């Protein structure tokens, strides 16, 4: 009996006791192993673990899915279409940390393996023709657009999406790293990474949500893209590093609806590595910032580097695509680009003359354009959240 009590005491000491020199033995928390699939119909918490993401997993309205920090989710394209969808009225709480991010990746480390994270909210949109609703282009064919600007779809902090951007049919079934449909300003989007996807890194389809500390690295289409009257007001610290294949650093449009509101973002760095090609040989889209279809915005403290023309008529710091956008947004003072530092980008402005001839230059913007040699761009803190297989995503910031 004494030996039994002694054994119990020794075990208790290993797990809870303290030695005289305070050299505690703390057991390492082991990840659980599991699979997440089907509809999430009841609120639940996924413990720290390594999970297989199988199928289009949908968080249903009224349901909250919480994911513990450090968890990893892996999709396998051979299983079909995989993704994580937050339906309108559902909530996703995925709060990692700088050293314990939540990672969504793919079995095969190549662009276009899965559908990424898709989130629906209840905030307003302005779609084609000025209507307040539209149908999603993610193949789910869901209506989006609401009336609650401050709505929350949850919280994403220190979340990394890798190898997403699965595309079936352009504009009718395509996926980004992160897709935000009518997401409201009550949603937290902070310290997010979209890495080597086959489409856009981040795309906002209307709504009022804002993103802070965003990294779009090596995505094959646009680094940051939005439409449907997106109007996030508190965006800061965006870093795009385009390498391999890429189109625009920022593609900005508003479905041809001339509007009196616009998004605001500060501390932006857009860099394009030498030798980076375009997604299509026939449509050479590689400007740092492109405005079209009445797109606008207020942007400041911007660093642009590496958007050199490799063919006449393509490649610039700022492109204005069409005459209506030039007249209604540039000349009308609804596009603001201030404190801009530009290097390795010989052509500042480019006009594609869609809808009629025009020439865009610094004078077109008036006081809404200013260059600087001291702009700093994005400011981001290194950590495991921004490091993939030994690659420091912030090395070129």
mmCIF file of C-alpha atoms in Angstrom, residues 6-313:
data_model
loop_
_atom_site.group_PDB
_atom_site.id
_atom_site.type_symbol
_atom_site.label_atom_id
_atom_site.label_comp_id
_atom_site.label_asym_id
_atom_site.label_seq_id
_atom_site.Cartn_x
_atom_site.Cartn_y
_atom_site.Cartn_z
ATOM 1 C CA UNK A 6 4.446 6.606 -3.337
ATOM 2 C CA UNK A 7 3.849 5.951 -7.041
ATOM 3 C CA UNK A 8 0.836 8.235 -7.051
ATOM 4 C CA UNK A 9 2.854 10.931 -5.317
ATOM 5 C CA UNK A 10 5.630 10.671 -7.909
ATOM 6 C CA UNK A 11 3.155 10.990 -10.801
ATOM 7 C CA UNK A 12 1.489 13.969 -9.143
ATOM 8 C CA UNK A 13 4.881 15.609 -8.706
ATOM 9 C CA UNK A 14 5.718 15.149 -12.402
ATOM 10 C CA UNK A 15 2.539 16.877 -13.534
ATOM 11 C CA UNK A 16 1.811 19.416 -10.778
ATOM 12 C CA UNK A 17 4.697 19.672 -8.367
ATOM 13 C CA UNK A 18 7.456 22.259 -8.141
ATOM 14 C CA UNK A 19 11.085 21.496 -7.429
ATOM 15 C CA UNK A 20 13.191 23.544 -5.092
ATOM 16 C CA UNK A 21 14.991 25.220 -8.021
ATOM 17 C CA UNK A 22 11.639 26.061 -9.706
ATOM 18 C CA UNK A 23 12.552 23.921 -12.711
ATOM 19 C CA UNK A 24 9.021 22.753 -13.446
ATOM 20 C CA UNK A 25 8.245 19.923 -15.835
ATOM 21 C CA UNK A 26 5.267 21.077 -17.890
ATOM 22 C CA UNK A 27 3.648 18.500 -20.153
ATOM 23 C CA UNK A 28 3.281 19.513 -23.805
ATOM 24 C CA UNK A 29 -0.280 19.797 -24.989
ATOM 25 C CA UNK A 30 -0.854 17.284 -27.740
ATOM 26 C CA UNK A 31 -3.026 18.188 -30.734
ATOM 27 C CA UNK A 32 -6.131 16.182 -31.385
ATOM 28 C CA UNK A 33 -6.579 14.622 -34.819
ATOM 29 C CA UNK A 34 -9.908 14.786 -36.585
ATOM 30 C CA UNK A 35 -11.998 15.621 -39.625
ATOM 31 C CA UNK A 36 -14.395 18.503 -40.169
ATOM 32 C CA UNK A 37 -17.053 17.975 -42.803
ATOM 33 C CA UNK A 38 -20.710 18.700 -43.578
ATOM 34 C CA UNK A 39 -22.900 21.430 -42.098
ATOM 35 C CA UNK A 40 -22.145 22.861 -38.656
ATOM 36 C CA UNK A 41 -25.636 22.926 -37.156
ATOM 37 C CA UNK A 42 -24.832 23.385 -33.450
ATOM 38 C CA UNK A 43 -22.347 25.696 -31.770
ATOM 39 C CA UNK A 44 -19.103 23.950 -30.899
ATOM 40 C CA UNK A 45 -15.417 24.489 -30.174
ATOM 41 C CA UNK A 46 -12.713 22.661 -32.075
ATOM 42 C CA UNK A 47 -9.861 21.900 -29.699
ATOM 43 C CA UNK A 48 -6.268 22.569 -30.713
ATOM 44 C CA UNK A 49 -5.515 19.946 -33.306
ATOM 45 C CA UNK A 50 -4.744 18.798 -36.823
ATOM 46 C CA UNK A 51 -7.909 18.430 -38.874
ATOM 47 C CA UNK A 52 -8.813 17.323 -42.367
ATOM 48 C CA UNK A 53 -11.163 19.787 -44.068
ATOM 49 C CA UNK A 54 -13.448 17.771 -46.308
ATOM 50 C CA UNK A 55 -16.148 19.218 -48.546
ATOM 51 C CA UNK A 56 -17.735 22.673 -48.361
ATOM 52 C CA UNK A 57 -18.172 22.949 -44.611
ATOM 53 C CA UNK A 58 -20.925 25.472 -43.851
ATOM 54 C CA UNK A 59 -21.535 27.215 -40.526
ATOM 55 C CA UNK A 60 -25.299 27.572 -40.412
ATOM 56 C CA UNK A 61 -27.251 30.692 -39.325
ATOM 57 C CA UNK A 62 -27.390 31.075 -35.550
ATOM 58 C CA UNK A 63 -24.399 28.776 -35.037
ATOM 59 C CA UNK A 64 -20.938 29.705 -33.713
ATOM 60 C CA UNK A 65 -17.850 27.680 -34.562
ATOM 61 C CA UNK A 66 -14.843 28.438 -32.363
ATOM 62 C CA UNK A 67 -11.357 27.220 -33.285
ATOM 63 C CA UNK A 68 -8.564 27.067 -30.723
ATOM 64 C CA UNK A 69 -5.228 28.720 -31.499
ATOM 65 C CA UNK A 70 -2.495 26.686 -33.196
ATOM 66 C CA UNK A 71 -4.905 24.420 -35.072
ATOM 67 C CA UNK A 72 -4.217 23.286 -38.636
ATOM 68 C CA UNK A 73 -6.746 22.313 -41.308
ATOM 69 C CA UNK A 74 -5.678 20.457 -44.446
ATOM 70 C CA UNK A 75 -7.717 20.115 -47.635
ATOM 71 C CA UNK A 76 -7.180 17.404 -50.234
ATOM 72 C CA UNK A 77 -8.269 18.358 -53.751
ATOM 73 C CA UNK A 78 -8.676 14.694 -54.674
ATOM 74 C CA UNK A 79 -11.716 14.667 -52.379
ATOM 75 C CA UNK A 80 -13.420 17.340 -54.503
ATOM 76 C CA UNK A 81 -14.290 20.927 -53.598
ATOM 77 C CA UNK A 82 -13.271 21.870 -50.066
ATOM 78 C CA UNK A 83 -13.758 25.118 -48.173
ATOM 79 C CA UNK A 84 -14.991 26.775 -44.988
ATOM 80 C CA UNK A 85 -18.132 28.871 -45.416
ATOM 81 C CA UNK A 86 -19.728 31.156 -42.841
ATOM 82 C CA UNK A 87 -23.321 31.557 -43.961
ATOM 83 C CA UNK A 88 -25.297 34.724 -43.276
ATOM 84 C CA UNK A 89 -26.102 34.698 -39.553
ATOM 85 C CA UNK A 90 -23.356 32.201 -38.733
ATOM 86 C CA UNK A 91 -20.275 33.142 -36.676
ATOM 87 C CA UNK A 92 -16.674 31.996 -36.918
ATOM 88 C CA UNK A 93 -14.291 32.691 -34.042
ATOM 89 C CA UNK A 94 -10.773 31.787 -35.154
ATOM 90 C CA UNK A 95 -8.313 33.672 -32.973
ATOM 91 C CA UNK A 96 -4.751 32.487 -33.226
ATOM 92 C CA UNK A 97 -1.653 34.306 -31.997
ATOM 93 C CA UNK A 98 1.570 35.462 -33.644
ATOM 94 C CA UNK A 99 3.339 32.295 -32.487
ATOM 95 C CA UNK A 100 0.314 29.977 -32.658
ATOM 96 C CA UNK A 101 -1.573 30.917 -35.810
ATOM 97 C CA UNK A 102 -4.538 29.000 -37.148
ATOM 98 C CA UNK A 103 -3.505 27.567 -40.506
ATOM 99 C CA UNK A 104 -5.635 26.387 -43.419
ATOM 100 C CA UNK A 105 -3.525 24.602 -46.007
ATOM 101 C CA UNK A 106 -3.599 21.865 -48.653
ATOM 102 C CA UNK A 107 -2.144 18.396 -48.953
ATOM 103 C CA UNK A 108 -0.543 19.371 -52.274
ATOM 104 C CA UNK A 109 1.408 22.577 -51.869
ATOM 105 C CA UNK A 110 0.335 24.242 -55.114
ATOM 106 C CA UNK A 111 -2.044 27.123 -55.939
ATOM 107 C CA UNK A 112 -5.712 26.401 -56.503
ATOM 108 C CA UNK A 113 -6.194 23.387 -54.236
ATOM 109 C CA UNK A 114 -9.285 24.509 -52.309
ATOM 110 C CA UNK A 115 -11.904 27.238 -51.897
ATOM 111 C CA UNK A 116 -10.454 29.226 -48.987
ATOM 112 C CA UNK A 117 -12.518 30.934 -46.304
ATOM 113 C CA UNK A 118 -15.827 32.401 -47.474
ATOM 114 C CA UNK A 119 -17.763 34.650 -45.135
ATOM 115 C CA UNK A 120 -21.259 36.115 -45.560
ATOM 116 C CA UNK A 121 -22.629 39.002 -43.515
ATOM 117 C CA UNK A 122 -25.618 41.313 -43.363
ATOM 118 C CA UNK A 123 -24.055 44.662 -44.328
ATOM 119 C CA UNK A 124 -25.134 46.784 -47.303
ATOM 120 C CA UNK A 125 -23.833 46.401 -50.840
ATOM 121 C CA UNK A 126 -24.373 48.364 -54.048
ATOM 122 C CA UNK A 127 -24.430 45.962 -56.992
ATOM 123 C CA UNK A 128 -24.868 46.527 -60.724
ATOM 124 C CA UNK A 129 -27.635 48.997 -61.442
ATOM 125 C CA UNK A 130 -27.493 50.263 -57.871
ATOM 126 C CA UNK A 131 -29.478 47.350 -56.423
ATOM 127 C CA UNK A 132 -28.923 46.239 -52.820
ATOM 128 C CA UNK A 133 -28.406 42.515 -53.414
ATOM 129 C CA UNK A 134 -26.517 40.217 -55.740
ATOM 130 C CA UNK A 135 -25.732 36.536 -56.254
ATOM 131 C CA UNK A 136 -22.369 35.160 -55.142
ATOM 132 C CA UNK A 137 -19.758 34.097 -57.682
ATOM 133 C CA UNK A 138 -18.422 31.235 -55.565
ATOM 134 C CA UNK A 139 -20.654 28.583 -57.105
ATOM 135 C CA UNK A 140 -22.952 28.555 -54.081
ATOM 136 C CA UNK A 141 -25.221 31.053 -55.870
ATOM 137 C CA UNK A 142 -26.276 32.647 -52.602
ATOM 138 C CA UNK A 143 -27.870 36.087 -52.309
ATOM 139 C CA UNK A 144 -25.834 38.656 -50.386
ATOM 140 C CA UNK A 145 -26.471 42.194 -49.237
ATOM 141 C CA UNK A 146 -28.257 43.436 -46.125
ATOM 142 C CA UNK A 147 -29.060 46.496 -44.039
ATOM 143 C CA UNK A 148 -26.948 46.069 -40.887
ATOM 144 C CA UNK A 149 -23.673 47.943 -41.449
ATOM 145 C CA UNK A 150 -22.322 47.041 -37.993
ATOM 146 C CA UNK A 151 -23.139 43.336 -38.204
ATOM 147 C CA UNK A 152 -20.559 40.812 -36.980
ATOM 148 C CA UNK A 153 -19.770 37.484 -38.623
ATOM 149 C CA UNK A 154 -17.141 36.731 -35.986
ATOM 150 C CA UNK A 155 -13.425 37.225 -35.503
ATOM 151 C CA UNK A 156 -10.381 36.123 -37.507
ATOM 152 C CA UNK A 157 -7.006 36.871 -35.918
ATOM 153 C CA UNK A 158 -3.680 35.384 -36.960
ATOM 154 C CA UNK A 159 -5.230 33.111 -39.566
ATOM 155 C CA UNK A 160 -3.269 31.914 -42.594
ATOM 156 C CA UNK A 161 -4.798 30.527 -45.781
ATOM 157 C CA UNK A 162 -2.446 28.654 -48.111
ATOM 158 C CA UNK A 163 -2.834 27.335 -51.692
ATOM 159 C CA UNK A 164 -6.484 28.360 -52.112
ATOM 160 C CA UNK A 165 -8.093 30.035 -55.140
ATOM 161 C CA UNK A 166 -9.793 26.999 -56.645
ATOM 162 C CA UNK A 167 -11.377 28.142 -59.930
ATOM 163 C CA UNK A 168 -13.932 26.158 -61.941
ATOM 164 C CA UNK A 169 -15.437 28.844 -64.176
ATOM 165 C CA UNK A 170 -14.296 32.471 -64.166
ATOM 166 C CA UNK A 171 -16.896 34.831 -62.617
ATOM 167 C CA UNK A 172 -19.388 32.016 -61.955
ATOM 168 C CA UNK A 173 -17.455 29.618 -59.748
ATOM 169 C CA UNK A 174 -14.168 30.943 -58.493
ATOM 170 C CA UNK A 175 -12.612 31.206 -55.075
ATOM 171 C CA UNK A 176 -10.078 33.459 -53.390
ATOM 172 C CA UNK A 177 -7.963 33.088 -50.284
ATOM 173 C CA UNK A 178 -10.501 35.112 -48.292
ATOM 174 C CA UNK A 179 -13.904 36.082 -49.739
ATOM 175 C CA UNK A 180 -16.034 38.545 -47.770
ATOM 176 C CA UNK A 181 -19.637 38.898 -48.973
ATOM 177 C CA UNK A 182 -21.493 41.836 -47.383
ATOM 178 C CA UNK A 183 -19.489 41.426 -44.188
ATOM 179 C CA UNK A 184 -20.156 44.073 -41.536
ATOM 180 C CA UNK A 185 -17.893 46.388 -39.563
ATOM 181 C CA UNK A 186 -18.494 44.411 -36.357
ATOM 182 C CA UNK A 187 -16.394 41.586 -37.795
ATOM 183 C CA UNK A 188 -12.730 41.467 -36.715
ATOM 184 C CA UNK A 189 -10.242 40.779 -39.514
ATOM 185 C CA UNK A 190 -6.692 41.127 -38.231
ATOM 186 C CA UNK A 191 -3.292 39.590 -39.011
ATOM 187 C CA UNK A 192 -4.400 37.469 -41.920
ATOM 188 C CA UNK A 193 -2.244 35.831 -44.599
ATOM 189 C CA UNK A 194 -3.303 34.675 -48.052
ATOM 190 C CA UNK A 195 -0.440 32.665 -49.548
ATOM 191 C CA UNK A 196 -0.002 31.380 -53.095
ATOM 192 C CA UNK A 197 -3.608 31.148 -54.156
ATOM 193 C CA UNK A 198 -4.747 30.771 -57.750
ATOM 194 C CA UNK A 199 -7.022 33.835 -57.678
ATOM 195 C CA UNK A 200 -7.216 36.952 -55.479
ATOM 196 C CA UNK A 201 -5.660 37.080 -52.043
ATOM 197 C CA UNK A 202 -8.480 39.078 -50.440
ATOM 198 C CA UNK A 203 -11.752 40.104 -52.061
ATOM 199 C CA UNK A 204 -14.522 42.234 -50.553
ATOM 200 C CA UNK A 205 -17.962 42.016 -52.141
ATOM 201 C CA UNK A 206 -19.556 45.121 -50.701
ATOM 202 C CA UNK A 207 -20.034 45.412 -46.963
ATOM 203 C CA UNK A 208 -18.380 47.586 -44.341
ATOM 204 C CA UNK A 209 -15.734 45.308 -42.798
ATOM 205 C CA UNK A 210 -12.136 46.492 -42.480
ATOM 206 C CA UNK A 211 -8.899 44.533 -42.517
ATOM 207 C CA UNK A 212 -5.809 45.234 -40.429
ATOM 208 C CA UNK A 213 -2.366 43.706 -40.904
ATOM 209 C CA UNK A 214 -3.059 41.765 -44.094
ATOM 210 C CA UNK A 215 -0.449 39.900 -46.159
ATOM 211 C CA UNK A 216 -1.167 38.809 -49.723
ATOM 212 C CA UNK A 217 1.830 36.810 -50.939
ATOM 213 C CA UNK A 218 2.291 35.131 -54.306
ATOM 214 C CA UNK A 219 -1.361 35.088 -55.374
ATOM 215 C CA UNK A 220 -1.902 34.558 -59.102
ATOM 216 C CA UNK A 221 -4.573 37.219 -59.722
ATOM 217 C CA UNK A 222 -4.959 40.404 -57.657
ATOM 218 C CA UNK A 223 -3.536 40.845 -54.188
ATOM 219 C CA UNK A 224 -6.473 42.956 -52.975
ATOM 220 C CA UNK A 225 -9.752 43.279 -54.875
ATOM 221 C CA UNK A 226 -13.195 44.691 -54.175
ATOM 222 C CA UNK A 227 -16.512 45.580 -55.753
ATOM 223 C CA UNK A 228 -20.211 46.106 -54.915
ATOM 224 C CA UNK A 229 -19.615 49.381 -53.081
ATOM 225 C CA UNK A 230 -17.312 48.088 -50.368
ATOM 226 C CA UNK A 231 -16.724 50.877 -47.841
ATOM 227 C CA UNK A 232 -14.484 49.637 -45.015
ATOM 228 C CA UNK A 233 -13.214 52.670 -43.108
ATOM 229 C CA UNK A 234 -10.502 51.321 -40.791
ATOM 230 C CA UNK A 235 -8.045 49.465 -43.011
ATOM 231 C CA UNK A 236 -4.344 49.613 -42.250
ATOM 232 C CA UNK A 237 -1.061 47.764 -42.847
ATOM 233 C CA UNK A 238 -1.611 45.948 -46.117
ATOM 234 C CA UNK A 239 1.339 44.199 -47.739
ATOM 235 C CA UNK A 240 1.230 42.664 -51.218
ATOM 236 C CA UNK A 241 4.223 40.776 -52.546
ATOM 237 C CA UNK A 242 3.633 39.599 -56.092
ATOM 238 C CA UNK A 243 5.908 36.889 -57.429
ATOM 239 C CA UNK A 244 5.665 34.169 -60.059
ATOM 240 C CA UNK A 245 2.316 35.074 -61.615
ATOM 241 C CA UNK A 246 0.177 38.055 -60.620
ATOM 242 C CA UNK A 247 -2.071 40.797 -61.924
ATOM 243 C CA UNK A 248 -2.931 43.979 -59.990
ATOM 244 C CA UNK A 249 -1.714 44.899 -56.557
ATOM 245 C CA UNK A 250 -5.131 46.465 -55.896
ATOM 246 C CA UNK A 251 -8.096 46.177 -58.265
ATOM 247 C CA UNK A 252 -10.782 48.694 -57.381
ATOM 248 C CA UNK A 253 -14.258 48.865 -58.892
ATOM 249 C CA UNK A 254 -17.831 49.738 -57.960
ATOM 250 C CA UNK A 255 -20.010 47.925 -60.543
ATOM 251 C CA UNK A 256 -20.277 51.148 -62.595
ATOM 252 C CA UNK A 257 -22.288 52.890 -59.873
ATOM 253 C CA UNK A 258 -21.141 56.460 -59.228
ATOM 254 C CA UNK A 259 -21.293 56.795 -55.448
ATOM 255 C CA UNK A 260 -20.533 59.327 -52.737
ATOM 256 C CA UNK A 261 -18.779 56.973 -50.310
ATOM 257 C CA UNK A 262 -15.509 55.098 -50.466
ATOM 258 C CA UNK A 263 -13.197 52.849 -48.483
ATOM 259 C CA UNK A 264 -10.236 54.222 -46.560
ATOM 260 C CA UNK A 265 -6.855 52.546 -46.073
ATOM 261 C CA UNK A 266 -3.489 53.684 -44.831
ATOM 262 C CA UNK A 267 -0.009 52.126 -44.623
ATOM 263 C CA UNK A 268 0.059 50.097 -47.842
ATOM 264 C CA UNK A 269 3.034 48.362 -49.469
ATOM 265 C CA UNK A 270 2.694 46.928 -52.980
ATOM 266 C CA UNK A 271 5.749 45.149 -54.363
ATOM 267 C CA UNK A 272 6.260 43.122 -57.523
ATOM 268 C CA UNK A 273 9.277 40.858 -57.865
ATOM 269 C CA UNK A 274 11.344 41.049 -61.031
ATOM 270 C CA UNK A 275 10.271 38.527 -63.659
ATOM 271 C CA UNK A 276 6.715 38.174 -62.370
ATOM 272 C CA UNK A 277 4.396 37.252 -65.225
ATOM 273 C CA UNK A 278 0.695 37.884 -65.752
ATOM 274 C CA UNK A 279 -2.189 35.471 -65.517
ATOM 275 C CA UNK A 280 -3.128 35.941 -69.170
ATOM 276 C CA UNK A 281 -0.775 36.563 -72.082
ATOM 277 C CA UNK A 282 -3.520 38.462 -73.921
ATOM 278 C CA UNK A 283 -4.475 40.760 -71.029
ATOM 279 C CA UNK A 284 -1.345 42.102 -69.379
ATOM 280 C CA UNK A 285 -2.671 43.396 -66.063
ATOM 281 C CA UNK A 286 0.150 44.394 -63.773
ATOM 282 C CA UNK A 287 -0.380 47.893 -62.438
ATOM 283 C CA UNK A 288 0.091 48.527 -58.736
ATOM 284 C CA UNK A 289 -3.391 50.067 -58.459
ATOM 285 C CA UNK A 290 -6.173 49.942 -61.016
ATOM 286 C CA UNK A 291 -9.437 51.885 -60.836
ATOM 287 C CA UNK A 292 -12.355 50.990 -63.067
ATOM 288 C CA UNK A 293 -16.163 50.963 -63.205
ATOM 289 C CA UNK A 294 -16.470 53.955 -60.819
ATOM 290 C CA UNK A 295 -14.090 52.554 -58.215
ATOM 291 C CA UNK A 296 -12.720 55.078 -55.726
ATOM 292 C CA UNK A 297 -11.090 55.367 -52.303
ATOM 293 C CA UNK A 298 -8.967 57.343 -49.871
ATOM 294 C CA UNK A 299 -5.449 55.895 -49.532
ATOM 295 C CA UNK A 300 -2.333 57.241 -47.839
ATOM 296 C CA UNK A 301 1.235 56.322 -46.845
ATOM 297 C CA UNK A 302 1.767 54.023 -49.819
ATOM 298 C CA UNK A 303 4.942 52.325 -51.053
ATOM 299 C CA UNK A 304 4.938 51.056 -54.656
ATOM 300 C CA UNK A 305 7.917 49.137 -56.023
ATOM 301 C CA UNK A 306 8.707 47.022 -59.072
ATOM 302 C CA UNK A 307 5.792 47.730 -61.425
ATOM 303 C CA UNK A 308 7.977 48.361 -64.454
ATOM 304 C CA UNK A 309 6.561 48.099 -67.972
ATOM 305 C CA UNK A 310 7.673 44.981 -69.813
ATOM 306 C CA UNK A 311 5.569 45.977 -72.831
ATOM 307 C CA UNK A 312 4.501 49.413 -74.016
ATOM 308 C CA UNK A 313 1.067 50.401 -72.769
#
